[in-house]
Coordinates of C-alpha atoms and ligand atoms in Angstrom, one line a residue:
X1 CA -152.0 -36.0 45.9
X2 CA -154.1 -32.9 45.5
X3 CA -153.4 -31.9 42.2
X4 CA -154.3 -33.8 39.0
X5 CA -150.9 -33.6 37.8
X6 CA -152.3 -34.9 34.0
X7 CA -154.1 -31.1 34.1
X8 CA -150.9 -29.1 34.7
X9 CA -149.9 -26.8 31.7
X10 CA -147.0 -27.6 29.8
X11 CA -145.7 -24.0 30.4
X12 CA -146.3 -21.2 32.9
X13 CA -149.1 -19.6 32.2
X14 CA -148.6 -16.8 34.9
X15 CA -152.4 -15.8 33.7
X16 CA -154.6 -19.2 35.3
X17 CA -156.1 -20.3 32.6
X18 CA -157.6 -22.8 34.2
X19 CA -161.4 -23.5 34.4
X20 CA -162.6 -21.5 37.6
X21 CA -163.9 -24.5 39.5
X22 CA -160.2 -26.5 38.9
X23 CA -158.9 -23.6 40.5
X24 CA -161.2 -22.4 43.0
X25 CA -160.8 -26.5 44.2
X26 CA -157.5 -26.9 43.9
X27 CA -156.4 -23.7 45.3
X28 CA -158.7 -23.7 48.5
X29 CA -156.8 -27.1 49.5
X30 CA -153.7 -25.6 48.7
X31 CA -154.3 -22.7 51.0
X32 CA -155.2 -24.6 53.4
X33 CA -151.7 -27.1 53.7
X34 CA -150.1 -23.9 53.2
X35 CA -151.6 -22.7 56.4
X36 CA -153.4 -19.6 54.9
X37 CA -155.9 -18.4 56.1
X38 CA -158.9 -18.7 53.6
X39 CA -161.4 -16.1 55.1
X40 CA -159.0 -13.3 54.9
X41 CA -157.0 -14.6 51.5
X42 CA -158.7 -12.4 49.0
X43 CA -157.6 -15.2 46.1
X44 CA -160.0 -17.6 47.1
X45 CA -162.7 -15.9 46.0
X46 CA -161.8 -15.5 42.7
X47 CA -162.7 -11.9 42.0
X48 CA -164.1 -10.4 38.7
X49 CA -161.7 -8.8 36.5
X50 CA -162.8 -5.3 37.9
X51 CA -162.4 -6.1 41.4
X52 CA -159.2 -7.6 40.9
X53 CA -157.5 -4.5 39.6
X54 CA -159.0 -2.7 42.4
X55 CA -157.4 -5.0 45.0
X56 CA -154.1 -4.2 43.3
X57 CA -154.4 -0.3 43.6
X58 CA -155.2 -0.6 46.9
X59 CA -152.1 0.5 48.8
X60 CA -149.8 -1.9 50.3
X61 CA -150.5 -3.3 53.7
X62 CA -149.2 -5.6 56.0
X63 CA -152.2 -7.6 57.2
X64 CA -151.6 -10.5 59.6
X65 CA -152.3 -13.4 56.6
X66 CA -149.5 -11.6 54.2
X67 CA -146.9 -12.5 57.0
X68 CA -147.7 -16.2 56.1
X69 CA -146.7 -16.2 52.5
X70 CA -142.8 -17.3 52.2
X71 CA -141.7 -16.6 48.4
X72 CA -138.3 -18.1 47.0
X73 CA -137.5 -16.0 44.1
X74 CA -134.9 -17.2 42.0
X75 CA -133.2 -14.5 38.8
X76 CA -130.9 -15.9 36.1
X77 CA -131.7 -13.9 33.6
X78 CA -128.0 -12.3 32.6
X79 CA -125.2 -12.9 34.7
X80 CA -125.7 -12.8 38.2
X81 CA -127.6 -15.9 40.2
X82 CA -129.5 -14.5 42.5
X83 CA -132.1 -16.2 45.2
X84 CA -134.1 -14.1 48.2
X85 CA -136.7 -15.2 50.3
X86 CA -139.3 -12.5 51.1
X87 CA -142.2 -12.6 53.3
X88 CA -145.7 -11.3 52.5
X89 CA -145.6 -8.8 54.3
X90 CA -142.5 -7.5 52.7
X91 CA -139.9 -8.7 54.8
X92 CA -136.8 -10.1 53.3
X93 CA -135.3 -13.1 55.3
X94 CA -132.6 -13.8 53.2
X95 CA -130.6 -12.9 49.4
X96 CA -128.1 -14.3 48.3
X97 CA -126.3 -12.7 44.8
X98 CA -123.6 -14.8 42.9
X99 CA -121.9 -12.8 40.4
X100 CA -120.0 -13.8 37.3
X101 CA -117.2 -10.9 38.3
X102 CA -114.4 -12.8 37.0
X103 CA -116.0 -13.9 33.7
X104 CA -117.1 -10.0 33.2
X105 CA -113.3 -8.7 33.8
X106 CA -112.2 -11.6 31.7
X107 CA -114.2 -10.5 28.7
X108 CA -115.8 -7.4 29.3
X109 CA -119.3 -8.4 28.5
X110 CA -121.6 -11.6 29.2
X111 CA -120.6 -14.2 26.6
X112 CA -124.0 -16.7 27.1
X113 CA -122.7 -19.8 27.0
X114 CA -120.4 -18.7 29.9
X115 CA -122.4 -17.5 31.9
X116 CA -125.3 -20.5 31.3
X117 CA -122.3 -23.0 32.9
X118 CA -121.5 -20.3 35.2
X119 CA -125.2 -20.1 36.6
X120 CA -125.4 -24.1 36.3
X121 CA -122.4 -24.6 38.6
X122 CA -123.4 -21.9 41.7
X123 CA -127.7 -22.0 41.7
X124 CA -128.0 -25.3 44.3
X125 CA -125.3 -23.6 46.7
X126 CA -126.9 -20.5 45.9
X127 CA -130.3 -21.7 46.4
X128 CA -129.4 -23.7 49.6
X129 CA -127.8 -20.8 51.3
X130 CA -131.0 -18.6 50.5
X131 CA -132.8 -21.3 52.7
X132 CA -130.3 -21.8 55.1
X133 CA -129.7 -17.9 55.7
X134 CA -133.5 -17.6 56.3
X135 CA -133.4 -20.6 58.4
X136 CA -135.6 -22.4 56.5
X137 CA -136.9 -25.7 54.8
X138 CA -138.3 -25.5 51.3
X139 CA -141.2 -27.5 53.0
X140 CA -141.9 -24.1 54.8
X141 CA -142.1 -22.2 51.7
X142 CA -145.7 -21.1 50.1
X143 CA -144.5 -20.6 46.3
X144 CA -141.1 -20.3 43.9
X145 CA -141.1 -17.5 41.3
X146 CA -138.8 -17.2 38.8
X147 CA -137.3 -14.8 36.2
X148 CA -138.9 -16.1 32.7
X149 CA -137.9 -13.0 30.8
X150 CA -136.6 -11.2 28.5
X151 CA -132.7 -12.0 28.9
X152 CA -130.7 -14.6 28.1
X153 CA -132.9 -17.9 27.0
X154 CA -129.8 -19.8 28.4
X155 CA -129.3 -18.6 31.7
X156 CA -133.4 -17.9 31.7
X157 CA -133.2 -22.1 31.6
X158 CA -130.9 -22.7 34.6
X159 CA -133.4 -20.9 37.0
X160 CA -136.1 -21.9 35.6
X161 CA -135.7 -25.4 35.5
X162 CA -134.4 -25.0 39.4
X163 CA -137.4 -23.3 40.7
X164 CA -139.5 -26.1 38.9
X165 CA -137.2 -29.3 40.4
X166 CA -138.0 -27.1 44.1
X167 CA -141.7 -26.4 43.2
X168 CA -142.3 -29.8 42.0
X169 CA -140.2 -32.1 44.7
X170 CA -142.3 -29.7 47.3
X171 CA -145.7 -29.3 45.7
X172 CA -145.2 -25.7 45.6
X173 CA -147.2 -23.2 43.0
X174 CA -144.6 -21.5 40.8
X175 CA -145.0 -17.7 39.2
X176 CA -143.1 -17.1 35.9
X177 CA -141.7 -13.6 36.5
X178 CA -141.2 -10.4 34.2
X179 CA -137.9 -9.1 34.9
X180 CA -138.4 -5.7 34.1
X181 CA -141.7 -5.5 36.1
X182 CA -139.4 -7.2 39.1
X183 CA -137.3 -4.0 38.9
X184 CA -140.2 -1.5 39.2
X185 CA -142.5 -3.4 41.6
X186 CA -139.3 -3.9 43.6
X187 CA -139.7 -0.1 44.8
X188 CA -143.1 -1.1 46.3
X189 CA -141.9 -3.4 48.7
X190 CA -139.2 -0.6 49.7
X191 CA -141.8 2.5 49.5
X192 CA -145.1 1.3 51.2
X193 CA -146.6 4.4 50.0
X194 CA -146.0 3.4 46.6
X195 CA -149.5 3.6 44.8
X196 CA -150.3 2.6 41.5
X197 CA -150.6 4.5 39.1
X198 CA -147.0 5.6 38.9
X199 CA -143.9 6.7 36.4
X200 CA -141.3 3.9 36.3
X201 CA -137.7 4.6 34.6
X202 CA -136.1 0.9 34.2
X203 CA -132.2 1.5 33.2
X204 CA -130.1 -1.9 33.0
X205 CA -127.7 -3.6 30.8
X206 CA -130.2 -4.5 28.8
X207 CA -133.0 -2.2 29.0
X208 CA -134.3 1.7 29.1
X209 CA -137.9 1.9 29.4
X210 CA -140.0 4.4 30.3
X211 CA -143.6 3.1 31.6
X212 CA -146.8 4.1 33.2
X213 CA -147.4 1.2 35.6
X214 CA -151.0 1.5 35.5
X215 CA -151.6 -1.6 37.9
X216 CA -150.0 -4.9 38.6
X217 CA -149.9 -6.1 35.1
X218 CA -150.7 -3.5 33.3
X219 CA -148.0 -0.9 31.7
X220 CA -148.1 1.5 29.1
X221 CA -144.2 1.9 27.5
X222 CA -143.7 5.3 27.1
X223 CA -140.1 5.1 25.7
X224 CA -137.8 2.7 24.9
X225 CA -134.1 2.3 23.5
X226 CA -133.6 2.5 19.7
X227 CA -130.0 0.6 20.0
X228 CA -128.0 0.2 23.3
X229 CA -129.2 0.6 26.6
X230 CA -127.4 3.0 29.5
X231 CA -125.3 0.0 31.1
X232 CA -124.3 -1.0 27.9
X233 CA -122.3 2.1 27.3
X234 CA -121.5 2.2 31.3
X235 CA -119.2 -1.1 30.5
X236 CA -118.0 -0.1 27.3
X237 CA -116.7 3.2 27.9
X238 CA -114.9 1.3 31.1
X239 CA -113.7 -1.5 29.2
X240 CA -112.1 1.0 26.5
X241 CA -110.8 3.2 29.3
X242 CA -108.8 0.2 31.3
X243 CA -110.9 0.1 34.3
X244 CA -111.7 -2.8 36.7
X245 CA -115.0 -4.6 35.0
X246 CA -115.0 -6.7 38.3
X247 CA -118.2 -4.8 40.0
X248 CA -119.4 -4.4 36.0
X249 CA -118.6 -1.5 34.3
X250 CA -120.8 1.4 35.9
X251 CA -119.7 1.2 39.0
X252 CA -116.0 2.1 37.6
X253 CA -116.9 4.6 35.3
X254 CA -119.1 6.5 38.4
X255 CA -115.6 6.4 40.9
X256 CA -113.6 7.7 38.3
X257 CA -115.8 10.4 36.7
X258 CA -115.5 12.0 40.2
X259 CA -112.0 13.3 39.8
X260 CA -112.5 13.9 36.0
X261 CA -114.1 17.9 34.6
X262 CA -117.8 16.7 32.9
X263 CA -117.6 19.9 30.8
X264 CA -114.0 18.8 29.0
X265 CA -114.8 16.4 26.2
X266 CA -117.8 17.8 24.2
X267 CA -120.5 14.6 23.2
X268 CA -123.6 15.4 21.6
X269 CA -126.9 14.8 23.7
X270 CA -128.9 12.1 21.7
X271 CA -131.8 12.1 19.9
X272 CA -132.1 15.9 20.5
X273 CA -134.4 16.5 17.4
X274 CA -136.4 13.6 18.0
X275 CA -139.1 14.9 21.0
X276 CA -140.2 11.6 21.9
X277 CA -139.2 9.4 24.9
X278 CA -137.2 7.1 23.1
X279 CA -133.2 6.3 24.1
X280 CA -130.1 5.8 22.2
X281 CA -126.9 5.2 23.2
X282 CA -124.8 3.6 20.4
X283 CA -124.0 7.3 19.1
X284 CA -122.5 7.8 22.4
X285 CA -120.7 4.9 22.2
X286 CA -119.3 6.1 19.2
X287 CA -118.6 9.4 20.5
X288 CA -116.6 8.0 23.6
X289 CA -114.5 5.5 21.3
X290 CA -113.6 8.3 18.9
X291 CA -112.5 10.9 22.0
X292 CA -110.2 7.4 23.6
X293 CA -108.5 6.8 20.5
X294 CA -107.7 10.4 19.9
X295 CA -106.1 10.9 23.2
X296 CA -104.2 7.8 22.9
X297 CA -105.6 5.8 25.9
X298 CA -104.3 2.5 26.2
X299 CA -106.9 -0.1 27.6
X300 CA -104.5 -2.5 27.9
X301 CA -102.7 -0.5 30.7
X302 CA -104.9 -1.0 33.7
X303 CA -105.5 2.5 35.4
X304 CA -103.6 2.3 38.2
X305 CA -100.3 1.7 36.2
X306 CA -101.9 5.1 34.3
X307 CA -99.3 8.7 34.3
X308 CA -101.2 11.2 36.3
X309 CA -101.7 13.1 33.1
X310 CA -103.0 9.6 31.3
X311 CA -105.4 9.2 34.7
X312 CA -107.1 12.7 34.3
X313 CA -107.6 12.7 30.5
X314 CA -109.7 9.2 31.6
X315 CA -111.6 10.9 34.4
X316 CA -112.4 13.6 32.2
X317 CA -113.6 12.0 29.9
X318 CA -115.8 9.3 32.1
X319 CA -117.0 12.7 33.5
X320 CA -118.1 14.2 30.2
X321 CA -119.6 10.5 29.4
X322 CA -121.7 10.9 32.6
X323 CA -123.1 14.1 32.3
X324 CA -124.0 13.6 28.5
X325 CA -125.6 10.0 28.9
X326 CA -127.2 11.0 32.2
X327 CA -128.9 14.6 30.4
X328 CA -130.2 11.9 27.8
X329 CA -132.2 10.6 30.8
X330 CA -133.1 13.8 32.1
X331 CA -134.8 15.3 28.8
X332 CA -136.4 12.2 28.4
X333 CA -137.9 11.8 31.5
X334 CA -139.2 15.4 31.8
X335 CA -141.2 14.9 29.1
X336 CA -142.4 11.5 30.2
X337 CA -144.1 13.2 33.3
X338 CA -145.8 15.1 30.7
X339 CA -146.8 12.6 28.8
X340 CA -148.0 10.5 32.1
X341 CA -149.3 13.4 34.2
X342 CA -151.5 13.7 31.2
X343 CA -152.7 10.2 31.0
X344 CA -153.0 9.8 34.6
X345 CA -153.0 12.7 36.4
X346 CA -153.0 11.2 40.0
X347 CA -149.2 10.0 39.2
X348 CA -146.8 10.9 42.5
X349 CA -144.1 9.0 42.2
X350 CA -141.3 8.4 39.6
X351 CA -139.5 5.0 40.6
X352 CA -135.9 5.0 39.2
X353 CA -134.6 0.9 39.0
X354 CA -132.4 -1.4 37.3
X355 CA -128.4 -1.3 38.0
X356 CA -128.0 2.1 36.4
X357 CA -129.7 3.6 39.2
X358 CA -128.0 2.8 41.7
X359 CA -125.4 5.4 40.6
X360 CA -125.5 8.5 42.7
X361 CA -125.4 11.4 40.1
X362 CA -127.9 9.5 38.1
X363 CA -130.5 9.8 40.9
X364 CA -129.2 13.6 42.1
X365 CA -130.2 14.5 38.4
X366 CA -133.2 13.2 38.2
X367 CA -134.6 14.0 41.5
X368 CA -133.8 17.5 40.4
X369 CA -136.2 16.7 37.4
X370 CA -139.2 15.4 39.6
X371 CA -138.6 18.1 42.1
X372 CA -139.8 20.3 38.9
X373 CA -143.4 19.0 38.9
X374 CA -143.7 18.3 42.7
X375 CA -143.3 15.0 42.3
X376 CA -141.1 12.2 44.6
X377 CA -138.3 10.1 43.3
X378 CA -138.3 6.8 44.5
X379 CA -134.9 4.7 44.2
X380 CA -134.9 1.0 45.4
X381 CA -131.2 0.6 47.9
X382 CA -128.6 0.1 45.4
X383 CA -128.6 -3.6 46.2
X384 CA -132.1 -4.1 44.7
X385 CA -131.4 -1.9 42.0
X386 CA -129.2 -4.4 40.4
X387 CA -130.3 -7.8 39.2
X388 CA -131.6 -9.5 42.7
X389 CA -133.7 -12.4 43.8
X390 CA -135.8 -10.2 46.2
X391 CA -137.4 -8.2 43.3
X392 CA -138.4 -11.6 41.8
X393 CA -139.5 -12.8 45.2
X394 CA -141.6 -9.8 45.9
X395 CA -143.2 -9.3 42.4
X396 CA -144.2 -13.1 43.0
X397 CA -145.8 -12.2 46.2
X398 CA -147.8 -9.7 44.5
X399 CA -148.8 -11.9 41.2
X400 CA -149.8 -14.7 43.7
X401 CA -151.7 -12.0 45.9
X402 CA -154.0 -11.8 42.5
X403 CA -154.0 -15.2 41.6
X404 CA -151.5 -14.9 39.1
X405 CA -149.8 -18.3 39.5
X406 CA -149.3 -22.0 38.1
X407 CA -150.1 -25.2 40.2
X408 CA -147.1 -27.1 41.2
X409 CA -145.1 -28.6 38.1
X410 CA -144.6 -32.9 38.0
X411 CA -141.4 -33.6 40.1
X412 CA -139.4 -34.1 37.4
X413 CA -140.1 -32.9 33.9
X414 CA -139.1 -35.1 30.8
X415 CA -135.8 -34.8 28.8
X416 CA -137.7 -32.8 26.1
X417 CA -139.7 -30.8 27.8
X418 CA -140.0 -27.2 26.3
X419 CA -139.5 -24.6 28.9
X420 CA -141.4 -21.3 28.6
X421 CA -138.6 -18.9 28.3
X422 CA -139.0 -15.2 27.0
X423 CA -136.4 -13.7 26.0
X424 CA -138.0 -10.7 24.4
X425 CA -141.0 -9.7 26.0
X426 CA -142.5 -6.4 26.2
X427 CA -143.7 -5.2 29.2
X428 CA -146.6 -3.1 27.5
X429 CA -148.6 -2.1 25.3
X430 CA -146.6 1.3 23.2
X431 CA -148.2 4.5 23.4
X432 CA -149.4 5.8 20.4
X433 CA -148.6 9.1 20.7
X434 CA -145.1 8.6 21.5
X435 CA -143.9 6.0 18.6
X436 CA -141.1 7.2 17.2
X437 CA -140.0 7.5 13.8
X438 CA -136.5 6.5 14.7
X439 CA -137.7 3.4 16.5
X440 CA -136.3 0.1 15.3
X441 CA -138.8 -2.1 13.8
X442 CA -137.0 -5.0 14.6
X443 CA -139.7 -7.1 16.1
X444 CA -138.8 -10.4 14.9
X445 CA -139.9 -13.2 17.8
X446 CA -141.0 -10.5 20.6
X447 CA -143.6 -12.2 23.0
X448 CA -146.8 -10.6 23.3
X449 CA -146.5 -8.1 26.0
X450 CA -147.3 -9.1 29.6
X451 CA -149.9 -6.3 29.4
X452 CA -151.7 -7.6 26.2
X453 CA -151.7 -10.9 27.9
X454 CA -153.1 -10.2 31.6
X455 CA -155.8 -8.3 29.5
X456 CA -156.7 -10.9 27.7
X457 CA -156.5 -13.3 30.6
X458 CA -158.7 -10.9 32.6
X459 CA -161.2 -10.5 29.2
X460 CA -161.6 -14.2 29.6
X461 CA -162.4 -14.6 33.1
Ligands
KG4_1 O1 -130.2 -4.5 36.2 P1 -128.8 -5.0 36.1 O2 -128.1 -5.5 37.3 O3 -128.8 -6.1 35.0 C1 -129.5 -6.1 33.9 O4 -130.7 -6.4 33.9 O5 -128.9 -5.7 32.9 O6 -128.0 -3.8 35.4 C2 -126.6 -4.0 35.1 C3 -126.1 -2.8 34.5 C4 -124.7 -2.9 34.1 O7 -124.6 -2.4 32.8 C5 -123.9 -2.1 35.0 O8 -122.7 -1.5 34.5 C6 -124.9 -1.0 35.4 O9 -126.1 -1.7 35.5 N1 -124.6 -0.4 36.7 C7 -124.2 0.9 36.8 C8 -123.9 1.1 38.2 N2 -124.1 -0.1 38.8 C9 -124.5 -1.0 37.9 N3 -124.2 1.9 35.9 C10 -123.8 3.1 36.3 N4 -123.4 3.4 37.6 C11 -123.5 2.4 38.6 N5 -123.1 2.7 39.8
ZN2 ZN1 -131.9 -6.3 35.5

């Protein structure tokens, strides 16, 4: 065995904590059953916190010893099971998405304990398939990383207790994954050019961030939602207008609001007084409820048993919805280029991610914006916009890169064993300058950011 099992942390660490010469050891015999080659791995030399952030920045690359890093990356944190294997050198050799599309139409929303059996009964076959698609044995896989947060603590379980029964039955190192981080670093295995520092726009069921991804690790959160996040009121205003929740709701709303007049119904922009980078969207919410009730739009009748007449006053109004929640962005972001170009003036890029954009007038508008200050929107394929396993894959590829990564777990873990599961976890730091005074202080049981703790991590080393 060549790992003292007895030293193995209880919980991912995803910042090696361990004393350098366990890990400088340990992790040279590891490289070498995995076939790596140790002059040209840059991990085994265990860089100083300085040089490791320059490795980082350093543009992508597809060196010869990248192509020998095999990820599984495994994402449960809402309702889709997900699985991809992606090479180092960024090649995807299989994905595999199982989504809970019946339970969604069934209740228009993720109910938890749902979707936790849902996950439960699909992520061996989902899992399996991901190996056999890629034609491969989990003996010929270099690591497992997994989606540890934020999302559902439930569902969070079911993958992560998967990718620890693979990485412990095959002696595998494991990488506890930020979710959010998956979505932006995602972009960087599609856009080689992609450079850090850039300006990153996450919209998701969940989440609205703005960040400055200063480096792998390190992000500064610009902006961030007050109440509901853009998908949020995607599948609401679809559920209250009647329309098929089987693809989720955004998908829905974006097909109808095409035959629909985006100037009809008259919602106020958000947050318009407020010049921050902060997002709200329960207003809107509001707004949309107030403007189906008064127009007598029965949910219950599905839209294609709609009167023509009852069909347009939907359309128009999932029109107007669109253009009103999309400007939200588009104000926002214009002033989070400001913000960024001022804090790091060598940004190029904004990176658009996370199932809202992978709607097609959400990135026309904003390319529009970007197109203002000369710079390039970059938008992941619509498949790796929504939740996938090859962002967790890749964004394990690039925290293992670093050294960024647990040894493998015991083969099985006991009854009790407490899983290290985020549910709310910040990806950085908040800028100063940009707190607003209508942010919610609700801060009750947030995890230290991933930020504050790769700095610390790095401060220690
Ligand atoms: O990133 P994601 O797959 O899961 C979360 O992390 O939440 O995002 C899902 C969200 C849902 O709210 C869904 O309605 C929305 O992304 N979405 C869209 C579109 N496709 C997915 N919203 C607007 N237009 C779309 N085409
Ligand atoms: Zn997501």
């Amino acid at each position: 065995m060549v790992y003292s099992l007895s030293t193995l942390p209880s919980t991912f660490s995803r910042l090696n904590l361990f004393p350098k010469t366990f890990k400088a050891l340990n992790l040279q015999r590891f490289h070498k059953q995995h076939r790596l080659r140790p002059l040209n791995y840059p991990l085994l030399h265990f860089p100083s916190s300085a040089t490791r952030f320059s490795t980082s920045r350093s543009p992508l690359s597809s060196k010869p010893f990248d192509d020998d890093l095999v990820v599984l990356g495994i994402e449960t944190s809402c309702d889709d099971t997900a699985a991809a294997i992606v090479r180092g050198n960024g090649e995807i050799l299989s994905q595999v998405v199982s989504s809970q599309a019946d339970l969604l139409a069934r209740y228009g929303g993720v109910a938890p304990k749902m979707a936790e059996e849902a996950h439960s009964q699909v992520i061996d076959q989902v899992v399996q398939d991901t190996l056999d698609k890629a034609g491969l044995t989990e003996k010929e896989l270099s690591a497992v990383a997994v989606t540890i947060g934020p999302g559902l603590s439930l569902c969070l379980r079911v993958g992560v207790q998967k990718a620890r029964r693979v990485a412990g039955n095959f002696n595998l190192p494991i990488i506890g994954v930020h979710h959010m981080e998956a979505h932006a670093l995602v972009a960087r295995l599609i856009e080689k050019e992609l450079q850090f520092p850039f300006l990153a726009l996450l919209i998701s069921g969940g989440h609205n961030l703005l960040v400055l991804a200063h480096d792998l690790g390190h992000y500064t959160q610009l902006g961030t939602t007050i109440d509901d996040a853009i998908g949020e009121a995607f599948d609401k205003t679809a559920k209250w207008l009647g329309l098929d929740m089987r693809k989720s709701g955004g998908p829905a709303v974006e097909q109808l609001a095409r035959e629909g007049d985006a100037e009809s119904v008259r919602f106020s922009i958000p947050m318009k007084q407020h010049k921050d980078c902060n997002f709200s969207y329960a207003g809107l919410k509001t707004q949309v409820k107030m403007a189906i009730a008064s127009r007598n739009i029965d949910a219950k009748v599905p839209l294609l048993c709609a009167s023509s007449q009852d069909r347009s006053s939907r359309a128009d109004i999932a029109a107007s919805f669109q253009r009103v929640a999309v400007l939200h962005l588009e104000e926002r972001c214009g002033r989070a280029v400001e913000w960024a170009l001022k804090i790091e003036p060598s940004i190029k890029q904004l990176v658009v991610s996370g199932g809202v954009a992978s709607n097609q007038y959400v990135r026309a508008r904003l390319d529009q914006v970007v197109k203002k200050y000369s710079l390039q929107l970059v938008c992941p394929p619509p498949n790796l916009c929504t939740d996938n396993g090859v962002m967790v894959a890749w964004t394990g590829i690039e925290n293992f890169r670093v050294g960024r990564y647990d040894p493998p777990p015991p083969a099985n873990d006991p009854e009790d064993f407490m899983y290290d599961l985020r549910p709310r976890w910040p990806l950085g730091e908040e800028y100063a300058e940009g707190r607003s005074e209508a942010r919610s202080l609700r801060r009750a049981r947030v995890h230290p950011s991933l930020t504050s703790l790769v700095q610390a991590s790095l401060q220690q080393q």
